[in-house]
Coordinates of C-alpha atoms and ligand atoms in Angstrom, one line a residue:
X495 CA 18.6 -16.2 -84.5
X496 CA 14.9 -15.4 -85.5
X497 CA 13.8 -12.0 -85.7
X498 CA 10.4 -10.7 -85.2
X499 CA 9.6 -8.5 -87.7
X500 CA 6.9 -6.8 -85.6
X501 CA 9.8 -5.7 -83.5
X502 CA 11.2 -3.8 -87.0
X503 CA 8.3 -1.3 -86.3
X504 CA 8.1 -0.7 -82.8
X505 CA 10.1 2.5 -81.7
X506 CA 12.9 1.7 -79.4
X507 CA 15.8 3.9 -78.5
X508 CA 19.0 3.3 -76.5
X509 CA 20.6 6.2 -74.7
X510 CA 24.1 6.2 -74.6
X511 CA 25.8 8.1 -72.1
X512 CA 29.6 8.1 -71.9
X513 CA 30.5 10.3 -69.3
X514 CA 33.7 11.1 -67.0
X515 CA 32.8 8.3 -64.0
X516 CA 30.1 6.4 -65.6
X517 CA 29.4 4.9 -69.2
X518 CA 25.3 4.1 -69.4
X519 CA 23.2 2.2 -71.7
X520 CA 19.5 2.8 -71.0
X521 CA 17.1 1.4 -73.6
X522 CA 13.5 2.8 -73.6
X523 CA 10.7 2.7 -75.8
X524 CA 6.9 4.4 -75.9
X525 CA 4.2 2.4 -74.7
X526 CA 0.5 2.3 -76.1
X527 CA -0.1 5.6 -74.3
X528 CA 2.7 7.6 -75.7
X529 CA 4.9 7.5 -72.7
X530 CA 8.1 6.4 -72.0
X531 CA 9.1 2.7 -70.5
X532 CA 12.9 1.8 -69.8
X533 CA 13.4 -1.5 -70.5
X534 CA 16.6 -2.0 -69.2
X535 CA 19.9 -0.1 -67.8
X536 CA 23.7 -0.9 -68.2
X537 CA 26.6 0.6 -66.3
X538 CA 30.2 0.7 -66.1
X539 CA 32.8 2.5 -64.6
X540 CA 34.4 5.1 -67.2
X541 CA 38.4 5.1 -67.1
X542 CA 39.0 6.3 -70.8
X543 CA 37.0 10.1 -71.0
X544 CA 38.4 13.1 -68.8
X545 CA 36.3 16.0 -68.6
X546 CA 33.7 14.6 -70.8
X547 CA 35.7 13.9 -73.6
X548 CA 37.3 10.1 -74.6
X549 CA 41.1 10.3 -74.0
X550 CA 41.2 6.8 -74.3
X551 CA 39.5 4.6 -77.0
X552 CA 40.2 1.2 -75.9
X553 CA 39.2 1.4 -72.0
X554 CA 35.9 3.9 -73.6
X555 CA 35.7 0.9 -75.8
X556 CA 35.8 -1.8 -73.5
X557 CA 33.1 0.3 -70.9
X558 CA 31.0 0.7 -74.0
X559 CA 30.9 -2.8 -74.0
X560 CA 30.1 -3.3 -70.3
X561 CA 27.4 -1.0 -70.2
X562 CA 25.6 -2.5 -73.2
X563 CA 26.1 -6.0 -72.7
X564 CA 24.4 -5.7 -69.6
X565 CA 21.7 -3.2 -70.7
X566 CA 21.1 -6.2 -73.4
X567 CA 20.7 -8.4 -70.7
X568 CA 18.7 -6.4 -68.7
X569 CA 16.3 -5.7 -71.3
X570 CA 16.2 -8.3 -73.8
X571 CA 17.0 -6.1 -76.6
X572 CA 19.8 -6.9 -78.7
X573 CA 21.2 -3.4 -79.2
X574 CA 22.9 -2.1 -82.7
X575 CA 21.8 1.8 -82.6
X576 CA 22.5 4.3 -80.3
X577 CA 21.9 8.1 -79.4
X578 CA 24.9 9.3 -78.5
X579 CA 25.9 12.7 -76.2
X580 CA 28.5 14.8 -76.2
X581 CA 29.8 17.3 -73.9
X582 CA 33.4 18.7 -72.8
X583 CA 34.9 22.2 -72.7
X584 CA 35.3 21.9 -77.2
X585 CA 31.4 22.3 -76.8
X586 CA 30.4 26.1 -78.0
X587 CA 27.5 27.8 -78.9
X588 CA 26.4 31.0 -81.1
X589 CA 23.4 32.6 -82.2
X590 CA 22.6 33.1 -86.0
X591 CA 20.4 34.7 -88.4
X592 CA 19.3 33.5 -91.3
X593 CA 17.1 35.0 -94.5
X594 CA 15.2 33.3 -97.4
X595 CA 13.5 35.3 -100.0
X596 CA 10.2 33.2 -100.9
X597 CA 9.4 33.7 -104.8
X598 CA 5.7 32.6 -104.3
X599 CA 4.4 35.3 -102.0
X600 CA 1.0 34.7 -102.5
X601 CA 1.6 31.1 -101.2
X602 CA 1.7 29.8 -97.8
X603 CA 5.3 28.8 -96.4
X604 CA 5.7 25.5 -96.6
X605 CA 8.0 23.0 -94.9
X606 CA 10.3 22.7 -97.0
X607 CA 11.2 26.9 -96.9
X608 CA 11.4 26.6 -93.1
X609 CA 13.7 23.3 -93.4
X610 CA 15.8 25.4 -96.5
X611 CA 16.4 28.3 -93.7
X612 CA 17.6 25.5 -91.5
X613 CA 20.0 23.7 -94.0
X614 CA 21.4 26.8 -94.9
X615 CA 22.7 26.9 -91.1
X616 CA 24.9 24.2 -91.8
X617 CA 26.7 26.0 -94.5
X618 CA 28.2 29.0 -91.7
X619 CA 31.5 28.9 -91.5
X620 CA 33.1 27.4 -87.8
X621 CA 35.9 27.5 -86.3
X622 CA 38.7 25.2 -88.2
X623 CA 38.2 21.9 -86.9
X624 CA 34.9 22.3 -85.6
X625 CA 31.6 21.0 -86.9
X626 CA 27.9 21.6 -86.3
X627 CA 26.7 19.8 -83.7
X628 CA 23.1 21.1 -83.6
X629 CA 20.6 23.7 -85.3
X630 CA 17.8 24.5 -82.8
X631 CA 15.5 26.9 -84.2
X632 CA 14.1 29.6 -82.0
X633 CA 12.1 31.9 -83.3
X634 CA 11.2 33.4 -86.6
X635 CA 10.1 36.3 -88.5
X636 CA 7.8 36.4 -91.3
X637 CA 8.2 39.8 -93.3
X638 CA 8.0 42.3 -90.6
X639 CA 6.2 40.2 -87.9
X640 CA 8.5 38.5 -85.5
X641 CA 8.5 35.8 -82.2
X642 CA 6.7 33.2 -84.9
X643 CA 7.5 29.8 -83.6
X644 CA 6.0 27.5 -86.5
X645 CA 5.9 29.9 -89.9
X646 CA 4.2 27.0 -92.1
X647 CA 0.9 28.4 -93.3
X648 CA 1.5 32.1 -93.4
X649 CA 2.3 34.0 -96.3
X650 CA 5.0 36.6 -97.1
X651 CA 7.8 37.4 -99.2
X652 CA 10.8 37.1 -96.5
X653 CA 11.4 34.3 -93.7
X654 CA 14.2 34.7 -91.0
X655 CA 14.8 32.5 -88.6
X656 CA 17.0 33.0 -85.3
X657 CA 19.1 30.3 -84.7
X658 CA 20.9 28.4 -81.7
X659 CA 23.7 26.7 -83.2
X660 CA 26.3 25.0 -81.0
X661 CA 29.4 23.2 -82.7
X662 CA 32.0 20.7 -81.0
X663 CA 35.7 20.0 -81.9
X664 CA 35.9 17.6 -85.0
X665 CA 38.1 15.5 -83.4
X666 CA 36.1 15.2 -80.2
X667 CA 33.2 14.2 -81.8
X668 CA 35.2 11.3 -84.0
X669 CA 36.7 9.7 -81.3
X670 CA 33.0 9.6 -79.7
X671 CA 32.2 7.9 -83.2
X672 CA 35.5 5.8 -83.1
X673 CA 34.3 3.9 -79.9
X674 CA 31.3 3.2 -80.2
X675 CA 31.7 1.8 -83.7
X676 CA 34.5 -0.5 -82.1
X677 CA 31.9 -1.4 -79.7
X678 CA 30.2 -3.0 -82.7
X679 CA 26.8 -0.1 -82.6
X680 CA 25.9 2.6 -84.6
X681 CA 25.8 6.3 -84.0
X682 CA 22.2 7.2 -84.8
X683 CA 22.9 10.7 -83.7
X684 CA 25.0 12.8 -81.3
X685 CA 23.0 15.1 -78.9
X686 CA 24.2 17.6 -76.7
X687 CA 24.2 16.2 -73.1
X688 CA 22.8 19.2 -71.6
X689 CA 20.1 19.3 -74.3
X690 CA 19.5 15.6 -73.4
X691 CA 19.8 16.1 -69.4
X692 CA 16.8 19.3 -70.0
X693 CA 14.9 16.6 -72.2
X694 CA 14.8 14.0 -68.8
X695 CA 14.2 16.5 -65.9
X696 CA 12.2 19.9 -67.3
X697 CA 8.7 20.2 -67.7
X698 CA 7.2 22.1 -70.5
X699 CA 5.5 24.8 -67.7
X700 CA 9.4 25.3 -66.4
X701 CA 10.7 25.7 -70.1
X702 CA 7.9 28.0 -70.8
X703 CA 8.7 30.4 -67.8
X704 CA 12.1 30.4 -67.7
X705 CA 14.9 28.0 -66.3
X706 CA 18.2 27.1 -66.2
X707 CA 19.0 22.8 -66.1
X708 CA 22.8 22.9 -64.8
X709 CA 23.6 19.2 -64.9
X710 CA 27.1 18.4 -62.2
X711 CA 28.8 15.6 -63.9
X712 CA 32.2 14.1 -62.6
X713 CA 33.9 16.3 -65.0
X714 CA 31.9 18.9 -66.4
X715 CA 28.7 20.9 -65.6
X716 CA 26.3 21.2 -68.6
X717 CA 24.2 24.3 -68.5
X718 CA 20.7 24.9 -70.6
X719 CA 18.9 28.2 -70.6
X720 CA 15.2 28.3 -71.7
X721 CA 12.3 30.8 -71.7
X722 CA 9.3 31.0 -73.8
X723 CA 10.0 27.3 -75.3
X724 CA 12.9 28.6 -76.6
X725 CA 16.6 26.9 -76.2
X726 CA 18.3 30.3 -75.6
X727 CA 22.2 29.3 -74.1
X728 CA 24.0 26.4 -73.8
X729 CA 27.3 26.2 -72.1
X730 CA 29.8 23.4 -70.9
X731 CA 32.1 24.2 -67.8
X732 CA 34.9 21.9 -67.6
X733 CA 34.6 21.4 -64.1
X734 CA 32.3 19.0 -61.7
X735 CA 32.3 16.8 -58.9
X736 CA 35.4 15.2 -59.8
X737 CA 37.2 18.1 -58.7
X738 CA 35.7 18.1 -54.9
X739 CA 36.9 14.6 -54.7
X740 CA 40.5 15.6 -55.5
X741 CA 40.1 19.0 -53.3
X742 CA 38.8 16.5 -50.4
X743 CA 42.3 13.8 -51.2
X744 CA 44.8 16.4 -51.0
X745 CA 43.2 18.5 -48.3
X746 CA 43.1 15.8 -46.0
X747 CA 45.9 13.5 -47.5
X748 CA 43.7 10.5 -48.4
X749 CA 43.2 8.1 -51.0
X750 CA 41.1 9.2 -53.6
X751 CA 38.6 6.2 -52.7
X752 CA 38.5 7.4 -49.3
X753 CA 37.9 10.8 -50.6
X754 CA 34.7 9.8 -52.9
X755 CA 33.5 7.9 -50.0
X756 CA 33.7 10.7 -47.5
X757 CA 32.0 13.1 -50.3
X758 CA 29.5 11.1 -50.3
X759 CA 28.4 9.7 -47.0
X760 CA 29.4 12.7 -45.2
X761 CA 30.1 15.3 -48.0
X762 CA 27.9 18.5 -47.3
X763 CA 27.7 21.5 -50.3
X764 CA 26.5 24.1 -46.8
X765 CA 28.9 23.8 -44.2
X766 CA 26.5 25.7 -41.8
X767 CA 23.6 23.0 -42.6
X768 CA 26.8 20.1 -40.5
X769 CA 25.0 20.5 -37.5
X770 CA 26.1 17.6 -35.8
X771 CA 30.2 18.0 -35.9
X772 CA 31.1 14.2 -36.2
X773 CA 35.1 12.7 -36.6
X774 CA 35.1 10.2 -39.6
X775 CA 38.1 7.9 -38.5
X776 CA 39.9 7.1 -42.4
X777 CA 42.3 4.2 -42.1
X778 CA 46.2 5.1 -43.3
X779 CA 47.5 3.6 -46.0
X780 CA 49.7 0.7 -44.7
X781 CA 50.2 0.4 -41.5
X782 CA 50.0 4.1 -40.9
X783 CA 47.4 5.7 -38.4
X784 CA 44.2 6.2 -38.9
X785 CA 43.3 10.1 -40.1
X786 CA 40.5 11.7 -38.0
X787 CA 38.2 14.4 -40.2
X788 CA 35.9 16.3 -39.0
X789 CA 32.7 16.6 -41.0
X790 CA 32.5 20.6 -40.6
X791 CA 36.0 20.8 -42.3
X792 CA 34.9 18.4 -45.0
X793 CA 32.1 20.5 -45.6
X794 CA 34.3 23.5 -45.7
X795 CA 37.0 21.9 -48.7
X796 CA 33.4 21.2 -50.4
X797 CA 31.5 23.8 -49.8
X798 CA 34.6 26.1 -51.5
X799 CA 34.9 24.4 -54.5
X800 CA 31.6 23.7 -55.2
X801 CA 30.8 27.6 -54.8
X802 CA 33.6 28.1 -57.4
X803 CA 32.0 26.2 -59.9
X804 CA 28.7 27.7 -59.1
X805 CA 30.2 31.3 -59.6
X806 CA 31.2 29.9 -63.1
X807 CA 27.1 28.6 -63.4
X808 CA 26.1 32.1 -62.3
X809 CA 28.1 33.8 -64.5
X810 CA 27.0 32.0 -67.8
X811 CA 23.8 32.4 -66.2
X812 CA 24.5 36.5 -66.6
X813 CA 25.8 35.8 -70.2
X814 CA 22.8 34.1 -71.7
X815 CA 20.9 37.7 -70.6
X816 CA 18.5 35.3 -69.0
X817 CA 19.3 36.0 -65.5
X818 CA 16.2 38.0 -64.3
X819 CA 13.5 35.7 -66.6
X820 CA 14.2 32.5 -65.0
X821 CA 10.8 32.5 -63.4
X822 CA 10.8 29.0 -62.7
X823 CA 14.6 29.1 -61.4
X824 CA 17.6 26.8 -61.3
X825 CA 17.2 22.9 -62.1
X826 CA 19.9 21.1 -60.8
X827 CA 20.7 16.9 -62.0
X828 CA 23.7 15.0 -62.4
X829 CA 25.6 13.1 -59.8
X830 CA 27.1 16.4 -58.2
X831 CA 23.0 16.8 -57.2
X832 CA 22.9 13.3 -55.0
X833 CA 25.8 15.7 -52.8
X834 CA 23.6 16.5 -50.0
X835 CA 22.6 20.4 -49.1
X836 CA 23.2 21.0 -52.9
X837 CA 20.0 22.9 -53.2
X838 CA 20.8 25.2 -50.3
X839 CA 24.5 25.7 -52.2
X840 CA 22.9 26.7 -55.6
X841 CA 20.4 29.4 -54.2
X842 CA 23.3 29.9 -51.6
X843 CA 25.8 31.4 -54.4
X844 CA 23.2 32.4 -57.4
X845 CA 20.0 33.5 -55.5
X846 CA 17.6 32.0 -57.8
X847 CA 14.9 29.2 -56.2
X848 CA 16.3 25.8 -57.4
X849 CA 15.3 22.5 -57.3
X850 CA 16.1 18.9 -57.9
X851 CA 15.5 17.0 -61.1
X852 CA 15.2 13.7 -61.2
X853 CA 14.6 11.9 -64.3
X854 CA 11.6 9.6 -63.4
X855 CA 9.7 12.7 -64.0
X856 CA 8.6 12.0 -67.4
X857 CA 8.5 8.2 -67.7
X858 CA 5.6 6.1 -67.6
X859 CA 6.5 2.7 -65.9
X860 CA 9.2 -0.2 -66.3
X861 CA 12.2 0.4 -64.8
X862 CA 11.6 3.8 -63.3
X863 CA 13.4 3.4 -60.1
X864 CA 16.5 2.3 -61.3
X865 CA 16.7 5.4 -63.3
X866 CA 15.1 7.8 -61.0
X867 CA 18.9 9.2 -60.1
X868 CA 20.1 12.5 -61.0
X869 CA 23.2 10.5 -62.7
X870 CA 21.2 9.3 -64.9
X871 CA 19.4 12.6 -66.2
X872 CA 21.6 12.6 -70.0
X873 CA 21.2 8.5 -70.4
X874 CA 17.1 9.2 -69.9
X875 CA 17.1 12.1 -71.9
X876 CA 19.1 10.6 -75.0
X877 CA 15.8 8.3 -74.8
X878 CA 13.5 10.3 -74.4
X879 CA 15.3 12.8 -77.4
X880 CA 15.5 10.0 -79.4
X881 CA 12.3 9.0 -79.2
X882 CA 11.0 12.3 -80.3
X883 CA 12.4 11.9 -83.6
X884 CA 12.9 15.3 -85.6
X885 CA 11.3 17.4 -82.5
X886 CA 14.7 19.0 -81.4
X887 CA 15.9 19.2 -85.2
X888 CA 18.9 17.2 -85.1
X889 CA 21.9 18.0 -86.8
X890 CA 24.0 15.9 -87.3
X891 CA 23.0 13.6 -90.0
X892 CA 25.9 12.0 -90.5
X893 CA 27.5 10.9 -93.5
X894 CA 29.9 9.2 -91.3
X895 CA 27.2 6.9 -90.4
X896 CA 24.6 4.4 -92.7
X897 CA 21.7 3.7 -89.8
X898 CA 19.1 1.4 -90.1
X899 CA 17.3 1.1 -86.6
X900 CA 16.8 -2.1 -86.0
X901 CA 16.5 -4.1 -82.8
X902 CA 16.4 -8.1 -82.8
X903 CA 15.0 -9.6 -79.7
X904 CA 17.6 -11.9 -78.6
X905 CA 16.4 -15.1 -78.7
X906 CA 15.6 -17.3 -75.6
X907 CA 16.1 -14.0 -73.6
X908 CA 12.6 -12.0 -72.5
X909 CA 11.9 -8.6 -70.7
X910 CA 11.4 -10.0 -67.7
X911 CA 14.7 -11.9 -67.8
X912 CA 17.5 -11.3 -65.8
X913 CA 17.3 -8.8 -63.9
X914 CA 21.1 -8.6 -62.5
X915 CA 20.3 -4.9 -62.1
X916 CA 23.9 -2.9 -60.5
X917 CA 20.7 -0.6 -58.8
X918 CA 20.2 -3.2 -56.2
X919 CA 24.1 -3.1 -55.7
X920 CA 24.1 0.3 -55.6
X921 CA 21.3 -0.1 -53.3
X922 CA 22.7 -2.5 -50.9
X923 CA 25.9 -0.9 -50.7
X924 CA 24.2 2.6 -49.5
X925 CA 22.2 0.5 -46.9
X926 CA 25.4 -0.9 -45.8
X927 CA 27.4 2.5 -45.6
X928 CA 27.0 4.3 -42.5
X929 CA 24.3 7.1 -42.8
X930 CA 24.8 9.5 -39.7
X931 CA 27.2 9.4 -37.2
X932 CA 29.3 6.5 -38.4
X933 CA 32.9 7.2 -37.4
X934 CA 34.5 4.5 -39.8
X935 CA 35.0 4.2 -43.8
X936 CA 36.8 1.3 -44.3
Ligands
ATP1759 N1 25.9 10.8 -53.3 C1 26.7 11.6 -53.9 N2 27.2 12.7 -53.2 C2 28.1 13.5 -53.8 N3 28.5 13.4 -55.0 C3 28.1 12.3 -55.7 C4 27.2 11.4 -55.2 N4 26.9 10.5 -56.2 C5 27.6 10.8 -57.2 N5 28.3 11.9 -57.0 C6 29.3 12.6 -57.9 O1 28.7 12.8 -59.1 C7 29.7 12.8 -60.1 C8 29.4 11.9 -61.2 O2 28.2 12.4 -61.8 P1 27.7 11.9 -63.2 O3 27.5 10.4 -63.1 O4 26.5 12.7 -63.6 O5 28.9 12.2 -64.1 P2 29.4 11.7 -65.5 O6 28.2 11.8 -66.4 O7 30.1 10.4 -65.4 O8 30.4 12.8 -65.9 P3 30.3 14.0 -67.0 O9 28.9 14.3 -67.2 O10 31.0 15.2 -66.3 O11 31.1 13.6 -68.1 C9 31.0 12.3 -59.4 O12 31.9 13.4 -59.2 C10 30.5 11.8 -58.1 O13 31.4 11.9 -57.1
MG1760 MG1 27.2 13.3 -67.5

């Protein structure tokens, strides 16, 4: 195969997303403008992670696969690196302090003091068998004059820094690394799926007032505090949709397909917003009867859970101290967000103005449509983070890993190739579902 040099230099980044339903491969790269195109998308169905963590390496493995080979496809791009995130209840984070005496106080600080403040982070002692996921500067203080953002250029004899570090089980974040190299790619670097999630769906005004991104997996909600610029809390709850699905099977006795299916054509996160009290008619397993369920129940077994899991939101919300300085409110993304009267549910149970968040937000053009899903909020987001190089002060530069980022364009294949995109499947099978008062899953 013949590779295009040319193609050594241009900047493109594949997200890799391996969550609890869905693996995702989205590859993006920055047009002559600066902003973001998505080239192409992969998905497959995730069997080997439970509450965002790989309990299985061969099935992860194998989805891996899935996901890239048809994000390959999709996009032309053969694909060897990826950004990898990584959530799951391991995930904790802390604040930190840290001092440097500068012996040339007559000089300016330079980068190299501000990046010796931030490698001495690495050196704090964790929890055994935890690691340092990321260092994310937040503000500093130069002498006696604090809230500095960017300390290069001034002069004094002491730096601190404030620090939010967050660290993730050792182990956790190996078997992450154990896949994807089995998958036959390369960990360019492990973000934080909230982090990423934020990256995709917050502006810079919101992150500037005050907001919290809460991101409802399958099996865990991802929470990022800002205000002022500044990452202030992170937090993973090890709970999310997936949980509402198994509420809805054993509540009603059905089959856990029958279950996602009712969440999601009829699922409503406000019972009081069912207005129209229709039967869904579920088949019986076998030659059983049929099981009638009335959408104001289902909305009931939904609405419960999901206000559980939102008390859990709020009260991280409390613990970041952030509670009364999100001016710009509550984001919510992830595939709990696509459950309708979610909005309602969030400003329901926290009382803070929430919205959507969609990850088209902050792409240019290409495939934007078949992204534009709250599910896809951490694959976008891994782009779009790993596209912005050094911005978000990575951490983990591994030692584990030896990555050159190189991308052949497979040969005979284009960008406008093939575009077998699972999108227009997922499209045609919500046109085919019943929308309002359909009395019948099958
Ligand atoms: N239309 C919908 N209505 C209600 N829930 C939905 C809808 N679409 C997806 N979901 C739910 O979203 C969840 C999956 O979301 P997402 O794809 O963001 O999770 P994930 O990334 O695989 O998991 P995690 O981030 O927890 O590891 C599932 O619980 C699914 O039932
Ligand atoms: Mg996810």
């Amino acid at each position: 195969m013949s590779i295009d040099k040319s193609l050594y230099t241009e900047q493109i980044v594949v997200g890799l997303d391996i969550g609890t339903t869905k693996i995702c491969a989205i590859v993006g790269k920055r047009n002559e403008f600066g902003k973001i195109n998505i080239l192409g998308v992969g998905k497959s169905h995730s069997d080997g992670v439970s509450r965002g963590v790989v309990v299985n390496i061969e099935k992860t493995v194998q989805a891996i696969r899935e996901a890239v080979t048809e994000a390959e496809k999709h996009s032309g791009i053969k694909i060897e690196v990826v950004h990898v995130g990584i959530a799951g209840e391991h995930v904790r984070s802390m604040q930190h302090k840290g001092i440097i005496t500068l012996s040339h106080p007559d000089f300016e600080i330079v980068p190299d003091d501000v990046n010796r403040l931030h490698e001495d982070m690495f050196k704090i002692a964790t929890q055994p068998g935890t690691e340092i996921i990321h260092v994310l500067p937040q503000e500093y203080t130069v002498d006696s004059q604090a809230g500095i953002i960017d300390p290069v250029g001034m002069s004094g004899v002491r730096l601190e820094g404030n620090f939010h570090i967050v660290t993730g089980q050792t182990t956790a974040a190996n078997n992450i690394y154990k896949c994807v190299v089995r998958a036959g790619l390369e960990v360019e670097e492990l973000i934080l799926e909230p982090l990423a999630s934020s990256a995709a769906v917050l502006t810079e005004e919101e992150k500037e007032a005050g907001v919290c991104l809460v991101d409802i997996g399958g099996g865990t909600t991802d929470i990022a505090v800002f205000e002022n610029n500044i990452i202030r809390h992170t937090a993973v709850i090890p709970f999310g949709g997936n949980i509402v699905t198994e509420d809805i099977k054993h509540g009603f006795k059905v089959m856990k397909k029958h279950a996602e299916l009712l969440k999601q054509q009829y699922g409503s996160a406000l019972a009081d917003a069912v207005t129209e009290d229709v039967i869904i008619s579920i088949p019986g397993p076998r030659d059983r009867p049929a099981k009638e369920i009335h959408r104001s129940m289902l909305a009931q077994v939904i609405q419960s859970r999901m206000e559980e899991i939102l008390e859990f939101v709020l009260a991280e919300i409390k613990n970041s101290g952030y509670e009364d300085k999100l001016v710009a409110g509550i984001v919510v993304t992830g595939g709990g967000a696509q459950l309708a009267h979610m909005k309602q549910c969030v400003e329901y149970v926290t009382g803070i103005d929430t919205r959507i968040g969609l990850p088209g937000e902050h792409l240019a053009s290409g495939l934007v449509d078949e992204v534009n899903f709250p599910m896809f909020a951490t694959g976008t987001g891994l782009v779009i983070m790993g596209l912005s190089g050094t911005d978000h002060a990575p951490a983990r530069t591994s030692s584990r890993r030896d990555a050159t980022t190189v991308f052949q364009q497979r040969g005979g294949s284009s960008r406008s190739g093939p575009k077998i995109s699972f999108i227009d499947k997922v499209k045609t099978w919500f046109e085919s579902t019943l929308t309002n008062t359909g009395e019948f899953i099958e």
